[in-house]
Short mmCIF file of C-alpha atoms in Angstrom, two decimals:
data_model
loop_
_atom_site.label_atom_id
_atom_site.label_comp_id
_atom_site.label_asym_id
_atom_site.label_seq_id
_atom_site.Cartn_x
_atom_site.Cartn_y
_atom_site.Cartn_z
CA MET A 1 -44.46 17.70 -0.01
CA SER A 2 -42.24 17.04 -3.05
CA SER A 3 -40.79 13.61 -3.82
CA GLN A 4 -37.30 14.91 -2.93
CA GLN A 5 -38.48 16.15 0.47
CA GLU A 6 -40.22 12.83 1.11
CA ALA A 7 -37.02 10.95 0.25
CA LEU A 8 -34.99 13.16 2.62
CA ALA A 9 -37.54 12.66 5.38
CA GLN A 10 -37.42 8.91 4.84
CA MET A 11 -33.59 8.98 5.00
CA ASP A 12 -33.74 10.94 8.26
CA GLU A 13 -36.15 8.40 9.75
CA ASN A 14 -33.94 5.48 8.68
CA GLU A 15 -30.84 7.14 10.09
CA THR A 16 -32.63 7.78 13.39
CA GLU A 17 -33.75 4.17 13.58
CA LEU A 18 -30.25 2.90 12.78
CA VAL A 19 -28.50 5.11 15.32
CA SER A 20 -31.02 4.33 18.05
CA GLU A 21 -30.10 0.64 17.88
CA PHE A 22 -26.54 1.32 19.06
CA PRO A 23 -25.43 2.64 22.46
CA PRO A 24 -23.82 6.08 22.59
CA PRO A 25 -20.01 6.16 22.44
CA PRO A 26 -18.06 6.52 25.69
CA MET A 27 -17.25 10.03 26.86
CA TYR A 28 -13.51 9.57 26.27
CA TYR A 29 -14.15 9.37 22.50
CA GLN A 30 -14.45 13.16 22.51
CA GLN A 31 -10.80 13.35 23.56
CA ALA A 32 -9.56 10.97 20.84
CA ASP A 33 -8.74 13.75 18.35
CA GLN A 34 -6.56 15.45 20.98
CA LEU A 35 -4.30 12.43 21.47
CA THR A 36 -0.93 12.09 19.77
CA PRO A 37 -0.45 8.64 18.21
CA PRO A 38 2.67 6.76 19.28
CA PRO A 39 5.64 6.78 16.89
CA ILE A 40 5.93 3.96 14.35
CA PRO A 41 8.39 1.33 15.70
CA THR A 42 10.63 1.53 12.62
CA GLU A 43 13.58 -0.40 14.06
CA ALA A 44 11.36 -3.11 15.59
CA LEU A 45 9.50 -3.47 12.28
CA ALA A 46 12.76 -3.81 10.35
CA ARG A 47 14.00 -6.41 12.86
CA SER A 48 10.73 -8.33 12.50
CA THR A 49 11.04 -8.24 8.72
CA LYS A 50 14.57 -9.63 8.85
CA LEU A 51 13.56 -12.41 11.24
CA ALA A 52 10.50 -13.25 9.13
CA VAL A 53 12.60 -13.57 5.97
CA GLN A 54 15.10 -15.79 7.78
CA GLN A 55 12.24 -17.87 9.19
CA ARG A 56 10.72 -18.33 5.73
CA TRP A 57 14.13 -19.18 4.24
CA ALA A 58 14.69 -21.90 6.86
CA LYS A 59 11.19 -23.27 6.19
CA GLU A 60 11.87 -23.44 2.44
CA ILE A 61 15.11 -25.34 3.05
CA GLU A 62 13.30 -27.78 5.34
CA GLU A 63 10.55 -28.40 2.77
CA LYS A 64 12.99 -28.87 -0.11
CA SER A 65 15.12 -31.22 1.98
CA MET A 66 12.08 -33.34 2.84
CA PHE A 67 10.85 -33.76 -0.73
CA GLY A 68 13.93 -33.42 -2.92
CA GLY A 69 16.90 -34.09 -0.72
CA GLY A 70 19.65 -31.61 0.07
CA ASN A 71 18.85 -27.95 0.50
CA GLY A 72 17.39 -27.38 -2.95
CA GLY A 73 20.16 -25.00 -3.97
CA LEU A 74 19.60 -22.65 -1.04
CA ASP A 75 23.20 -22.53 0.10
CA SER A 76 23.26 -19.19 1.88
CA MET A 77 20.99 -16.82 3.69
CA PRO A 78 18.91 -14.45 1.54
CA ASP A 79 20.50 -11.15 0.57
CA PHE A 80 19.30 -8.19 2.61
CA ASP A 81 19.55 -4.56 1.68
CA GLU A 82 21.83 -2.31 3.71
CA GLU A 83 19.08 -1.23 6.11
CA LEU A 84 18.20 -4.80 7.10
CA SER A 85 21.81 -6.00 7.16
CA ASN A 86 22.68 -3.46 9.85
CA ILE A 87 19.72 -4.39 12.08
CA ASN A 88 20.62 -6.28 15.24
CA GLU A 89 18.45 -9.39 15.51
CA VAL A 90 18.20 -9.06 19.30
CA GLY A 91 15.64 -6.53 20.46
CA PRO A 92 11.96 -5.59 20.34
CA THR A 93 9.87 -6.98 17.47
CA VAL A 94 6.39 -6.46 16.03
CA ASN A 95 4.44 -9.72 16.28
CA ILE A 96 1.26 -10.80 14.51
CA PHE A 97 -1.53 -10.88 17.11
CA GLY A 98 1.22 -10.55 19.72
CA GLN A 99 2.16 -14.18 19.11
CA GLU A 100 5.82 -14.99 19.77
CA GLY A 101 7.66 -16.22 16.68
CA SER A 102 5.24 -14.72 14.13
CA TYR A 103 6.64 -11.46 12.78
CA VAL A 104 5.08 -8.58 10.89
CA GLU A 105 6.89 -7.87 7.60
CA ASP A 106 7.35 -4.45 6.03
CA PRO A 107 6.83 -4.94 2.26
CA ASP A 108 9.01 -1.91 1.47
CA LEU A 109 12.03 -3.64 3.06
CA ILE A 110 11.68 -6.92 1.16
CA PRO A 111 13.46 -7.05 -2.23
CA VAL A 112 11.29 -7.82 -5.25
CA LYS A 113 12.48 -11.09 -6.81
CA HIS A 114 9.43 -12.04 -8.85
CA ASP A 115 8.92 -11.70 -12.60
CA CYS A 116 5.33 -10.90 -13.40
CA HIS A 117 4.29 -9.63 -16.82
CA ASP A 118 0.55 -9.44 -16.19
CA PRO A 119 -0.38 -6.86 -13.52
CA GLN A 120 -4.08 -7.73 -13.92
CA GLU A 121 -3.33 -11.26 -12.76
CA VAL A 122 -1.53 -9.93 -9.68
CA LYS A 123 -4.36 -7.50 -9.00
CA GLY A 124 -6.89 -10.34 -9.15
CA GLU A 125 -4.84 -12.48 -6.78
CA VAL A 126 -4.43 -9.60 -4.31
CA SER A 127 -8.20 -9.01 -4.41
CA ARG A 128 -8.88 -12.71 -3.81
CA LEU A 129 -6.45 -12.88 -0.89
CA ASN A 130 -7.90 -9.69 0.58
CA ASN A 131 -11.34 -11.33 0.62
CA GLU A 132 -9.85 -14.44 2.23
CA ILE A 133 -8.20 -12.28 4.89
CA LEU A 134 -11.50 -10.54 5.68
CA LYS A 135 -13.17 -13.93 6.01
CA GLY A 136 -10.25 -15.05 8.17
CA PHE A 137 -10.74 -12.14 10.58
CA ILE A 138 -14.45 -12.97 10.86
CA SER A 139 -13.62 -16.62 11.48
CA LEU A 140 -11.03 -15.66 14.10
CA LEU A 141 -13.53 -13.39 15.87
CA GLY A 142 -16.00 -16.27 15.94
CA ASP A 143 -13.37 -18.56 17.46
CA LEU A 144 -12.36 -15.96 20.04
CA VAL A 145 -16.00 -15.63 21.13
CA ASN A 146 -17.09 -19.27 20.95
CA ARG A 147 -13.81 -21.14 21.43
CA PRO A 148 -11.34 -18.81 23.19
CA LEU A 149 -8.76 -21.56 23.73
CA ASP A 150 -9.06 -23.10 20.26
CA ASN A 151 -8.17 -20.53 17.62
CA GLU A 152 -4.71 -21.62 16.46
CA GLN A 153 -6.01 -22.91 13.11
CA SER A 154 -7.79 -19.65 12.33
CA LYS A 155 -4.73 -17.58 13.26
CA LYS A 156 -2.42 -19.80 11.22
CA LYS A 157 -4.62 -19.59 8.11
CA LEU A 158 -5.01 -15.84 8.48
CA MET A 159 -1.26 -15.30 8.86
CA GLU A 160 -0.56 -17.44 5.80
CA ASN A 161 -2.96 -15.38 3.68
CA ILE A 162 -1.47 -12.12 4.95
CA GLU A 163 2.01 -13.37 4.04
CA LEU A 164 0.84 -14.43 0.57
CA MET A 165 -0.81 -11.07 -0.03
CA LEU A 166 2.38 -9.25 0.99
CA LYS A 167 4.29 -11.31 -1.59
CA GLU A 168 1.75 -10.48 -4.28
CA CYS A 169 1.91 -6.79 -3.35
CA ASN A 170 5.69 -6.97 -3.74
CA LYS A 171 5.20 -8.32 -7.26
CA PHE A 172 2.95 -5.39 -8.04
CA ARG A 173 5.47 -2.79 -6.86
CA GLU A 174 7.47 -2.95 -10.10
CA HIS A 175 4.31 -2.31 -12.13
CA GLN A 176 3.34 0.56 -9.86
CA ALA A 177 6.81 2.08 -10.28
CA ARG A 178 6.49 1.76 -14.06
CA GLU A 179 3.08 3.43 -14.05
CA VAL A 180 4.37 6.27 -11.88
CA LEU A 181 7.31 6.77 -14.25
CA ILE A 182 5.01 6.81 -17.29
CA GLU A 183 2.68 9.29 -15.59
CA THR A 184 5.63 11.53 -14.66
CA LEU A 185 7.02 11.48 -18.21
CA GLU A 186 3.59 12.23 -19.68
CA PHE A 187 3.18 15.15 -17.28
CA GLN A 188 6.60 16.50 -18.24
CA MET A 189 5.73 16.13 -21.93
CA ARG A 190 2.46 18.04 -21.48
CA ASP A 191 4.29 20.71 -19.49
CA ARG A 192 6.91 21.10 -22.23
CA ARG A 193 4.22 21.33 -24.90
CA ARG A 194 2.46 24.07 -22.94
CA ALA A 195 5.76 25.90 -22.55
CA LEU A 196 6.46 25.53 -26.29
CA GLU A 197 3.02 26.90 -27.18
CA GLU A 198 3.59 29.83 -24.84
CA ILE A 199 6.97 30.54 -26.46
CA LYS A 200 5.37 30.43 -29.93
CA LYS A 201 2.71 32.91 -28.83
CA GLN A 202 5.36 35.25 -27.44
CA ILE A 203 7.36 35.00 -30.68
CA GLU A 204 4.24 35.81 -32.72
CA LYS A 205 3.48 38.82 -30.49
CA SER A 206 7.09 39.98 -30.82
CA ALA A 207 6.92 39.62 -34.61
CA VAL A 208 3.72 41.69 -34.76
CA ALA A 209 5.30 44.33 -32.51
CA MET A 210 8.42 44.46 -34.73
CA GLU A 211 6.29 44.87 -37.88
CA SER A 212 4.37 47.70 -36.24
CA LEU A 213 7.62 49.36 -35.17
CA GLU A 214 9.07 49.05 -38.68
CA ARG A 215 5.96 50.63 -40.20
CA ILE A 216 6.13 53.52 -37.75
CA GLN A 217 9.82 54.05 -38.50
CA GLY A 218 9.11 53.93 -42.27
CA LYS A 219 6.46 56.63 -41.94
CA ASN A 220 8.81 58.83 -39.92
CA HIS A 221 11.51 58.58 -42.61
CA CYS A 222 9.00 59.64 -45.23
#
């Protein structure tokens, strides 16, 4: 038996051992690909985003009032785009972990108000927060198993990290848009260069054909 065949046989044995440690999936899993997923609750998500922004704005005013006095220059509610402005605040919402008063935010509906000139720094922060969120989910699962009635701290920390990562992702949107624009312009430039080369080739072929035609006509006149 060759070394490659031995390696494949070893992989098959390992896979068999790994699979045998887990119970088979329920029978209804076979029907999962036939199900139609429910529609995305677009209006409820927009309403949740608006309420979350208002909630964060009120929290910022409270914190600034406690430490600096007054409202810290936050005189009015944050500006919403047209889609959020027209959303009625009364109605169904999308809540984090189903917890009342904690709303899921749609990053695409939140205006970008951050100046960031180093996308690598934002990328690093998003990566760090993503790791913290993964650890937070593991910690929350541990609390749900071992302390079902005492998981508020884990949920709070996890929600804070999710909110921070959404903010960092919003910062990165402007850099992503710039990269997409650069890529589009470069593609258009390459496309134009290919078209120009094709036109030059056609002109050269036409010139050769004209020279041949002129030579034939010259011979006929002779």
